[in-house]
PDB file of C-alpha atoms in Angstrom:
ATOM      1  CA  MET A   1      17.638  -1.027  -6.372  1.00 34.00           C
ATOM      2  CA  PRO A   2      15.879   1.441  -8.709  1.00 38.00           C
ATOM      3  CA  LEU A   3      12.928   0.123 -10.640  1.00 42.00           C
ATOM      4  CA  SER A   4      11.520   1.338 -13.931  1.00 45.00           C
ATOM      5  CA  GLN A   5       7.922   2.419 -14.331  1.00 50.00           C
ATOM      6  CA  GLU A   6       5.899  -0.563 -15.388  1.00 53.00           C
ATOM      7  CA  ARG A   7       2.399  -1.863 -15.726  1.00 55.00           C
ATOM      8  CA  VAL A   8       1.524  -4.534 -13.224  1.00 56.00           C
ATOM      9  CA  PRO A   9       1.685  -7.872 -15.100  1.00 42.00           C
ATOM     10  CA  ALA A  10      -1.548  -9.063 -16.681  1.00 33.00           C
ATOM     11  CA  GLU A  11      -2.027 -11.759 -14.094  1.00 36.00           C
ATOM     12  CA  ALA A  12      -2.004  -9.053 -11.430  1.00 44.00           C
ATOM     13  CA  ALA A  13      -4.532  -6.843 -13.188  1.00 47.00           C
ATOM     14  CA  THR A  14      -7.896  -6.478 -11.475  1.00 47.00           C
ATOM     15  CA  GLY A  15     -10.859  -6.790 -13.810  1.00 53.00           C
ATOM     16  CA  ALA A  16     -11.177  -3.843 -16.156  1.00 83.00           C
ATOM     17  CA  LEU A  17      -8.963  -1.602 -14.048  1.00 94.00           C
ATOM     18  CA  GLU A  18      -5.450  -1.000 -15.330  1.00 96.00           C
ATOM     19  CA  ILE A  19      -2.933  -0.584 -12.516  1.00 97.00           C
ATOM     20  CA  VAL A  20       0.554   0.806 -13.058  1.00 97.00           C
ATOM     21  CA  ARG A  21       3.275   0.709 -10.434  1.00 97.00           C
ATOM     22  CA  VAL A  22       5.292   3.959 -10.416  1.00 98.00           C
ATOM     23  CA  PRO A  23       8.475   3.928  -8.303  1.00 97.00           C
ATOM     24  CA  VAL A  24       9.097   7.329  -6.675  1.00 97.00           C
ATOM     25  CA  LEU A  25      11.651   8.702  -4.228  1.00 97.00           C
ATOM     26  CA  SER A  26      13.951   5.993  -2.876  1.00 94.00           C
ATOM     27  CA  ASP A  27      11.636   3.056  -2.178  1.00 95.00           C
ATOM     28  CA  ASN A  28       8.056   4.322  -2.498  1.00 97.00           C
ATOM     29  CA  TYR A  29       5.398   3.155  -4.913  1.00 98.00           C
ATOM     30  CA  SER A  30       2.665   5.361  -6.273  1.00 98.00           C
ATOM     31  CA  TRP A  31      -0.127   3.573  -8.110  1.00 98.00           C
ATOM     32  CA  LEU A  32      -1.812   4.809 -11.273  1.00 98.00           C
ATOM     33  CA  VAL A  33      -5.256   3.274 -11.625  1.00 98.00           C
ATOM     34  CA  HIS A  34      -7.112   3.717 -14.911  1.00 97.00           C
ATOM     35  CA  ASP A  35     -10.677   2.839 -15.863  1.00 96.00           C
ATOM     36  CA  PRO A  36     -10.781   2.385 -19.654  1.00 94.00           C
ATOM     37  CA  ALA A  37     -14.569   2.551 -19.758  1.00 93.00           C
ATOM     38  CA  SER A  38     -14.800   6.079 -18.363  1.00 94.00           C
ATOM     39  CA  GLY A  39     -11.284   7.327 -19.079  1.00 95.00           C
ATOM     40  CA  ALA A  40     -10.864   8.260 -15.409  1.00 97.00           C
ATOM     41  CA  THR A  41      -7.366   7.902 -13.955  1.00 98.00           C
ATOM     42  CA  MET A  42      -6.320   8.332 -10.358  1.00 98.00           C
ATOM     43  CA  VAL A  43      -3.046   8.091  -8.532  1.00 98.00           C
ATOM     44  CA  ILE A  44      -2.714   6.730  -5.032  1.00 98.00           C
ATOM     45  CA  ASP A  45      -0.115   8.416  -2.811  1.00 98.00           C
ATOM     46  CA  PRO A  46       2.014  10.433  -5.258  1.00 98.00           C
ATOM     47  CA  GLY A  47       5.209  10.966  -3.295  1.00 97.00           C
ATOM     48  CA  GLU A  48       6.521  13.119  -6.121  1.00 97.00           C
ATOM     49  CA  ALA A  49       4.852  14.425  -9.242  1.00 98.00           C
ATOM     50  CA  LEU A  50       7.126  14.049 -12.260  1.00 98.00           C
ATOM     51  CA  PRO A  51       7.416  10.239 -12.454  1.00 97.00           C
ATOM     52  CA  VAL A  52       3.651   9.951 -12.022  1.00 98.00           C
ATOM     53  CA  LEU A  53       2.856  12.575 -14.655  1.00 98.00           C
ATOM     54  CA  ASP A  54       5.335  10.986 -17.052  1.00 98.00           C
ATOM     55  CA  ALA A  55       3.862   7.510 -16.527  1.00 98.00           C
ATOM     56  CA  ALA A  56       0.346   8.804 -17.199  1.00 98.00           C
ATOM     57  CA  ALA A  57       1.415  10.795 -20.275  1.00 98.00           C
ATOM     58  CA  ALA A  58       3.226   7.794 -21.739  1.00 97.00           C
ATOM     59  CA  ARG A  59      -0.115   5.977 -21.774  1.00 97.00           C
ATOM     60  CA  GLY A  60      -2.198   8.904 -22.975  1.00 97.00           C
ATOM     61  CA  TRP A  61      -3.965   9.172 -19.622  1.00 97.00           C
ATOM     62  CA  THR A  62      -4.939  12.375 -17.815  1.00 97.00           C
ATOM     63  CA  ILE A  63      -5.003  12.148 -14.033  1.00 98.00           C
ATOM     64  CA  THR A  64      -8.458  13.101 -12.804  1.00 98.00           C
ATOM     65  CA  ASP A  65      -8.104  12.142  -9.156  1.00 98.00           C
ATOM     66  CA  ILE A  66      -5.552  11.795  -6.363  1.00 98.00           C
ATOM     67  CA  TRP A  67      -6.317   9.472  -3.453  1.00 98.00           C
ATOM     68  CA  ASN A  68      -4.160   9.760  -0.344  1.00 98.00           C
ATOM     69  CA  THR A  69      -4.001   7.081   2.347  1.00 98.00           C
ATOM     70  CA  HIS A  70      -2.285   9.313   4.937  1.00 98.00           C
ATOM     71  CA  TRP A  71      -0.497  12.600   5.431  1.00 98.00           C
ATOM     72  CA  HIS A  72       3.204  11.667   5.354  1.00 98.00           C
ATOM     73  CA  PRO A  73       5.169  13.779   2.842  1.00 98.00           C
ATOM     74  CA  ASP A  74       6.462  10.745   0.926  1.00 98.00           C
ATOM     75  CA  HIS A  75       2.818   9.978   0.085  1.00 98.00           C
ATOM     76  CA  VAL A  76       1.443  13.455  -0.613  1.00 98.00           C
ATOM     77  CA  GLY A  77       4.503  15.368  -1.829  1.00 98.00           C
ATOM     78  CA  GLY A  78       3.379  15.323  -5.471  1.00 98.00           C
ATOM     79  CA  ASN A  79      -0.191  16.458  -4.839  1.00 98.00           C
ATOM     80  CA  GLY A  80       0.263  20.149  -5.581  1.00 98.00           C
ATOM     81  CA  ALA A  81       2.191  19.771  -8.822  1.00 98.00           C
ATOM     82  CA  ILE A  82      -0.207  17.122 -10.139  1.00 98.00           C
ATOM     83  CA  VAL A  83      -3.207  19.329  -9.350  1.00 98.00           C
ATOM     84  CA  ALA A  84      -1.485  22.259 -11.071  1.00 98.00           C
ATOM     85  CA  ALA A  85      -0.795  20.158 -14.161  1.00 98.00           C
ATOM     86  CA  THR A  86      -4.121  18.330 -14.423  1.00 98.00           C
ATOM     87  CA  GLY A  87      -6.748  19.891 -12.162  1.00 98.00           C
ATOM     88  CA  ALA A  88      -7.098  16.560 -10.359  1.00 98.00           C
ATOM     89  CA  ARG A  89      -9.419  16.292  -7.363  1.00 98.00           C
ATOM     90  CA  ILE A  90      -7.863  15.156  -4.064  1.00 98.00           C
ATOM     91  CA  THR A  91      -9.559  12.584  -1.853  1.00 98.00           C
ATOM     92  CA  GLY A  92      -8.015  11.812   1.510  1.00 98.00           C
ATOM     93  CA  PRO A  93      -8.746  11.070   5.156  1.00 98.00           C
ATOM     94  CA  GLU A  94     -10.936  13.753   6.693  1.00 98.00           C
ATOM     95  CA  ALA A  95      -9.123  13.228   9.992  1.00 98.00           C
ATOM     96  CA  GLU A  96      -5.881  14.400   8.364  1.00 98.00           C
ATOM     97  CA  ARG A  97      -7.302  17.265   6.305  1.00 97.00           C
ATOM     98  CA  GLU A  98      -5.204  19.917   8.031  1.00 96.00           C
ATOM     99  CA  LYS A  99      -1.979  17.928   7.674  1.00 97.00           C
ATOM    100  CA  ILE A 100      -2.514  17.089   4.007  1.00 97.00           C
ATOM    101  CA  GLY A 101      -4.093  20.373   2.956  1.00 91.00           C
ATOM    102  CA  GLN A 102      -5.903  20.961  -0.335  1.00 89.00           C
ATOM    103  CA  ILE A 103      -8.292  18.009   0.172  1.00 97.00           C
ATOM    104  CA  ASP A 104     -11.436  18.311  -1.948  1.00 97.00           C
ATOM    105  CA  HIS A 105     -13.178  15.233  -0.561  1.00 97.00           C
ATOM    106  CA  GLY A 106     -12.555  14.086   2.990  1.00 98.00           C
ATOM    107  CA  VAL A 107     -13.398  10.451   3.715  1.00 98.00           C
ATOM    108  CA  GLY A 108     -13.463   8.025   6.604  1.00 98.00           C
ATOM    109  CA  GLU A 109     -14.625   4.593   7.702  1.00 98.00           C
ATOM    110  CA  GLY A 110     -17.610   3.321   5.733  1.00 94.00           C
ATOM    111  CA  ASP A 111     -17.435   5.842   2.903  1.00 98.00           C
ATOM    112  CA  VAL A 112     -17.364   4.718  -0.713  1.00 98.00           C
ATOM    113  CA  VAL A 113     -15.299   6.386  -3.428  1.00 98.00           C
ATOM    114  CA  THR A 114     -15.508   5.668  -7.131  1.00 97.00           C
ATOM    115  CA  LEU A 115     -13.360   5.568 -10.231  1.00 97.00           C
ATOM    116  CA  GLY A 116     -15.758   5.357 -13.125  1.00 95.00           C
ATOM    117  CA  ALA A 117     -18.098   2.507 -12.216  1.00 94.00           C
ATOM    118  CA  HIS A 118     -15.569   0.912  -9.846  1.00 97.00           C
ATOM    119  CA  ARG A 119     -16.360   1.316  -6.163  1.00 97.00           C
ATOM    120  CA  ALA A 120     -13.863   1.308  -3.308  1.00 98.00           C
ATOM    121  CA  ALA A 121     -14.822   1.068   0.342  1.00 98.00           C
ATOM    122  CA  VAL A 122     -12.845   3.294   2.681  1.00 98.00           C
ATOM    123  CA  MET A 123     -11.406   1.533   5.720  1.00 98.00           C
ATOM    124  CA  ARG A 124      -9.949   3.473   8.650  1.00 98.00           C
ATOM    125  CA  VAL A 125      -6.733   1.669   9.580  1.00 98.00           C
ATOM    126  CA  PRO A 126      -5.007   3.666  12.351  1.00 98.00           C
ATOM    127  CA  GLY A 127      -1.639   3.141  13.950  1.00 97.00           C
ATOM    128  CA  HIS A 128       0.940   4.320  11.446  1.00 98.00           C
ATOM    129  CA  THR A 129      -0.990   7.579  11.474  1.00 98.00           C
ATOM    130  CA  GLN A 130      -4.273   7.893  13.303  1.00 98.00           C
ATOM    131  CA  GLY A 131      -6.285   8.985  10.275  1.00 98.00           C
ATOM    132  CA  HIS A 132      -4.780   6.459   7.860  1.00 98.00           C
ATOM    133  CA  VAL A 133      -7.239   4.865   5.420  1.00 98.00           C
ATOM    134  CA  ALA A 134      -7.143   2.002   2.943  1.00 98.00           C
ATOM    135  CA  PHE A 135      -9.156   1.736  -0.281  1.00 98.00           C
ATOM    136  CA  HIS A 136     -10.747  -1.657  -0.955  1.00 98.00           C
ATOM    137  CA  PHE A 137     -12.100  -2.465  -4.427  1.00 97.00           C
ATOM    138  CA  ALA A 138     -13.974  -5.617  -3.404  1.00 97.00           C
ATOM    139  CA  ASP A 139     -15.379  -6.342  -6.863  1.00 95.00           C
ATOM    140  CA  ASP A 140     -11.909  -5.950  -8.374  1.00 96.00           C
ATOM    141  CA  ALA A 141     -10.155  -8.005  -5.671  1.00 96.00           C
ATOM    142  CA  ALA A 142      -7.719  -5.176  -4.902  1.00 97.00           C
ATOM    143  CA  ILE A 143      -6.822  -3.142  -1.839  1.00 98.00           C
ATOM    144  CA  PHE A 144      -4.465  -0.178  -1.470  1.00 98.00           C
ATOM    145  CA  THR A 145      -3.048  -0.295   2.037  1.00 98.00           C
ATOM    146  CA  GLY A 146      -0.565   2.585   2.122  1.00 98.00           C
ATOM    147  CA  ASP A 147       1.816   2.049   5.028  1.00 98.00           C
ATOM    148  CA  THR A 148      -0.269  -0.369   7.097  1.00 98.00           C
ATOM    149  CA  LEU A 149      -0.038  -3.836   5.542  1.00 98.00           C
ATOM    150  CA  PHE A 150       3.225  -4.518   3.701  1.00 98.00           C
ATOM    151  CA  ALA A 151       4.547  -7.676   2.107  1.00 98.00           C
ATOM    152  CA  MET A 152       5.692  -9.699   5.151  1.00 98.00           C
ATOM    153  CA  GLY A 153       5.407  -6.635   7.360  1.00 98.00           C
ATOM    154  CA  CYS A 154       3.329  -3.805   8.778  1.00 98.00           C
ATOM    155  CA  GLY A 155       3.883  -0.094   9.232  1.00 98.00           C
ATOM    156  CA  ARG A 156       5.690   1.487  12.149  1.00 98.00           C
ATOM    157  CA  LEU A 157       3.459   2.717  14.961  1.00 98.00           C
ATOM    158  CA  PHE A 158       4.238   6.414  14.716  1.00 98.00           C
ATOM    159  CA  GLU A 159       0.899   7.637  16.055  1.00 98.00           C
ATOM    160  CA  GLY A 160      -0.894   4.559  17.364  1.00 97.00           C
ATOM    161  CA  THR A 161      -0.669   1.403  19.405  1.00 98.00           C
ATOM    162  CA  PRO A 162      -0.268  -2.322  18.864  1.00 98.00           C
ATOM    163  CA  ASP A 163      -4.002  -2.614  19.489  1.00 98.00           C
ATOM    164  CA  ASP A 164      -4.650  -0.291  16.556  1.00 98.00           C
ATOM    165  CA  MET A 165      -2.457  -2.242  14.178  1.00 98.00           C
ATOM    166  CA  PHE A 166      -3.688  -5.607  15.412  1.00 98.00           C
ATOM    167  CA  GLY A 167      -7.231  -4.487  14.648  1.00 98.00           C
ATOM    168  CA  ASN A 168      -6.137  -3.586  11.133  1.00 98.00           C
ATOM    169  CA  MET A 169      -4.471  -6.950  10.629  1.00 98.00           C
ATOM    170  CA  GLN A 170      -7.591  -8.741  11.849  1.00 98.00           C
ATOM    171  CA  ARG A 171      -9.663  -6.895   9.278  1.00 98.00           C
ATOM    172  CA  TYR A 172      -7.242  -7.552   6.440  1.00 98.00           C
ATOM    173  CA  ALA A 173      -7.149 -11.238   7.354  1.00 98.00           C
ATOM    174  CA  THR A 174     -10.879 -11.545   6.636  1.00 98.00           C
ATOM    175  CA  LEU A 175     -10.513 -10.433   3.014  1.00 98.00           C
ATOM    176  CA  PRO A 176     -10.598 -13.086   0.276  1.00 98.00           C
ATOM    177  CA  PRO A 177      -7.146 -14.691  -0.098  1.00 98.00           C
ATOM    178  CA  ALA A 178      -6.969 -13.721  -3.791  1.00 97.00           C
ATOM    179  CA  THR A 179      -7.240 -10.010  -2.938  1.00 98.00           C
ATOM    180  CA  ARG A 180      -4.202  -8.249  -4.342  1.00 98.00           C
ATOM    181  CA  VAL A 181      -2.425  -5.893  -1.935  1.00 98.00           C
ATOM    182  CA  TYR A 182      -0.872  -2.704  -3.295  1.00 98.00           C
ATOM    183  CA  CYS A 183       1.219  -1.066  -0.578  1.00 98.00           C
ATOM    184  CA  GLY A 184       3.371   2.031  -0.439  1.00 97.00           C
ATOM    185  CA  HIS A 185       6.956   0.741  -0.247  1.00 98.00           C
ATOM    186  CA  GLU A 186       9.380  -1.878  -1.554  1.00 97.00           C
ATOM    187  CA  TYR A 187      10.215  -3.241   1.884  1.00 97.00           C
ATOM    188  CA  THR A 188       9.698  -6.928   1.139  1.00 98.00           C
ATOM    189  CA  GLN A 189      13.302  -8.067   1.309  1.00 97.00           C
ATOM    190  CA  SER A 190      14.061  -6.412   4.655  1.00 97.00           C
ATOM    191  CA  ASN A 191      10.693  -7.488   6.047  1.00 98.00           C
ATOM    192  CA  GLY A 192      11.360 -11.046   4.941  1.00 98.00           C
ATOM    193  CA  ARG A 193      14.733 -11.149   6.639  1.00 98.00           C
ATOM    194  CA  TYR A 194      13.033 -10.299   9.907  1.00 98.00           C
ATOM    195  CA  ALA A 195      10.181 -12.739   9.225  1.00 98.00           C
ATOM    196  CA  LEU A 196      12.742 -15.549   9.011  1.00 98.00           C
ATOM    197  CA  VAL A 197      13.908 -14.631  12.519  1.00 97.00           C
ATOM    198  CA  ALA A 198      10.377 -14.225  13.887  1.00 98.00           C
ATOM    199  CA  GLU A 199       9.213 -17.575  12.476  1.00 98.00           C
ATOM    200  CA  PRO A 200      12.327 -19.685  11.822  1.00 97.00           C
ATOM    201  CA  ALA A 201      10.316 -22.868  11.263  1.00 98.00           C
ATOM    202  CA  ASN A 202       8.008 -21.334   8.652  1.00 98.00           C
ATOM    203  CA  GLU A 203       9.040 -22.953   5.376  1.00 98.00           C
ATOM    204  CA  ALA A 204       6.645 -20.749   3.401  1.00 98.00           C
ATOM    205  CA  ILE A 205       8.686 -17.704   4.424  1.00 98.00           C
ATOM    206  CA  ARG A 206      11.930 -19.391   3.459  1.00 98.00           C
ATOM    207  CA  GLU A 207      10.563 -20.386   0.050  1.00 98.00           C
ATOM    208  CA  ARG A 208       9.161 -16.925  -0.547  1.00 98.00           C
ATOM    209  CA  MET A 209      12.436 -15.261   0.362  1.00 98.00           C
ATOM    210  CA  GLY A 210      14.181 -17.276  -2.326  1.00 98.00           C
ATOM    211  CA  ARG A 211      11.841 -15.720  -4.866  1.00 97.00           C
ATOM    212  CA  VAL A 212      12.125 -12.259  -3.332  1.00 98.00           C
ATOM    213  CA  ASP A 213      15.922 -12.293  -3.303  1.00 98.00           C
ATOM    214  CA  ALA A 214      16.000 -13.421  -6.936  1.00 98.00           C
ATOM    215  CA  ALA A 215      13.543 -10.716  -7.969  1.00 97.00           C
ATOM    216  CA  ARG A 216      15.440  -7.952  -6.212  1.00 97.00           C
ATOM    217  CA  ALA A 217      18.773  -9.135  -7.632  1.00 97.00           C
ATOM    218  CA  ALA A 218      17.198  -8.814 -11.084  1.00 97.00           C
ATOM    219  CA  GLY A 219      15.862  -5.324 -10.309  1.00 95.00           C
ATOM    220  CA  GLU A 220      12.267  -6.534 -10.212  1.00 96.00           C
ATOM    221  CA  ALA A 221       9.486  -5.422  -7.890  1.00 97.00           C
ATOM    222  CA  THR A 222       7.878  -7.719  -5.316  1.00 98.00           C
ATOM    223  CA  ILE A 223       4.588  -5.834  -5.067  1.00 97.00           C
ATOM    224  CA  PRO A 224       1.663  -6.468  -5.391  1.00 98.00           C
ATOM    225  CA  THR A 225       1.247  -9.339  -3.001  1.00 98.00           C
ATOM    226  CA  THR A 226      -1.966 -11.127  -1.970  1.00 98.00           C
ATOM    227  CA  ILE A 227      -3.843 -11.589   1.263  1.00 98.00           C
ATOM    228  CA  GLY A 228      -3.347 -15.325   0.920  1.00 98.00           C
ATOM    229  CA  GLU A 229       0.411 -15.018   0.598  1.00 98.00           C
ATOM    230  CA  GLU A 230       0.515 -12.699   3.594  1.00 98.00           C
ATOM    231  CA  LEU A 231      -1.565 -15.074   5.704  1.00 98.00           C
ATOM    232  CA  ALA A 232       1.099 -17.698   5.071  1.00 98.00           C
ATOM    233  CA  THR A 233       4.236 -15.567   5.494  1.00 98.00           C
ATOM    234  CA  ASN A 234       3.554 -12.289   7.324  1.00 98.00           C
ATOM    235  CA  PRO A 235       4.246 -12.554  11.089  1.00 98.00           C
ATOM    236  CA  PHE A 236       2.223  -9.401  11.778  1.00 98.00           C
ATOM    237  CA  LEU A 237      -0.865 -10.651   9.961  1.00 98.00           C
ATOM    238  CA  ARG A 238      -0.396 -14.017  11.678  1.00 98.00           C
ATOM    239  CA  ALA A 239      -0.027 -12.554  15.205  1.00 98.00           C
ATOM    240  CA  ASP A 240      -2.655 -13.943  17.571  1.00 97.00           C
ATOM    241  CA  SER A 241      -2.870 -10.928  19.886  1.00 98.00           C
ATOM    242  CA  ALA A 242      -2.109  -7.229  20.082  1.00 98.00           C
ATOM    243  CA  ALA A 243       0.579  -8.007  22.652  1.00 98.00           C
ATOM    244  CA  ARG A 244       2.301 -10.383  20.233  1.00 98.00           C
ATOM    245  CA  LEU A 245       2.090  -7.850  17.417  1.00 98.00           C
ATOM    246  CA  GLY A 246       3.598  -5.242  19.718  1.00 98.00           C
ATOM    247  CA  GLU A 247       6.500  -7.556  20.524  1.00 98.00           C
ATOM    248  CA  LEU A 248       7.087  -8.213  16.831  1.00 98.00           C
ATOM    249  CA  ARG A 249       6.923  -4.511  15.947  1.00 98.00           C
ATOM    250  CA  ALA A 250       9.366  -3.516  18.694  1.00 97.00           C
ATOM    251  CA  ALA A 251      11.784  -6.236  17.623  1.00 97.00           C
ATOM    252  CA  LYS A 252      11.508  -5.259  13.946  1.00 97.00           C
ATOM    253  CA  ASP A 253      12.153  -1.599  14.815  1.00 96.00           C
ATOM    254  CA  SER A 254      15.578  -2.534  16.189  1.00 96.00           C
ATOM    255  CA  PHE A 255      16.317  -5.360  13.717  1.00 95.00           C
ATOM    256  CA  ARG A 256      19.472  -4.853  11.655  1.00 88.00           C
ATOM    257  CA  GLY A 257      19.628  -8.157   9.795  1.00 74.00           C
TER     258      GLY A 257
END
């Protein structure tokens, strides 16, 4: 169901950062992140340019930076047009420089990137793609996970292994439960339907799905989520081994519920 551009509700805001969810393509989210103190604005994973540019212009913001989590076209397709319109600088995984193209600042595990005074640690989270990164604003209790950690799900293993994704999930699970998770797709409803099959006795999943189904019926988004909510309801984050995660991922890949 299409969603309008909208600012993340106040209770989901992270400190002084302003975060705007911008639906693009069929089910992607790009994220505008604005620092009022410096006037800097970046967009994470612009799958297409026009909705992102329109959302920024409506708020009087000029996009200064583009941050990409990985090379897939539905996450980088708007890069060129946004750079042409704004002169924005592109930050992305150094390991995927050739696939993304036009990267000004290549990053990897342990690097720190900034938006104004706000600092984000770069985490390498392979599996969906091998160079995939996440951006963790620890002081702002926010993480942008691209196509690795979803609400009640994880990304497909296009380039990696269950061991890769299990390692990612283990790292995410150590973050403070209040950390808000901004991912790249509105997959929550389909992920939740599988989660009910994977963990049929988990009442937290059942209760959450009631809220998810109501939100989607009303045309509302279900993202962001939180680490705490995922620890309670996400079978992939709750998996106790790489082998178990691999079983879950293979079953989800063929799930048609």
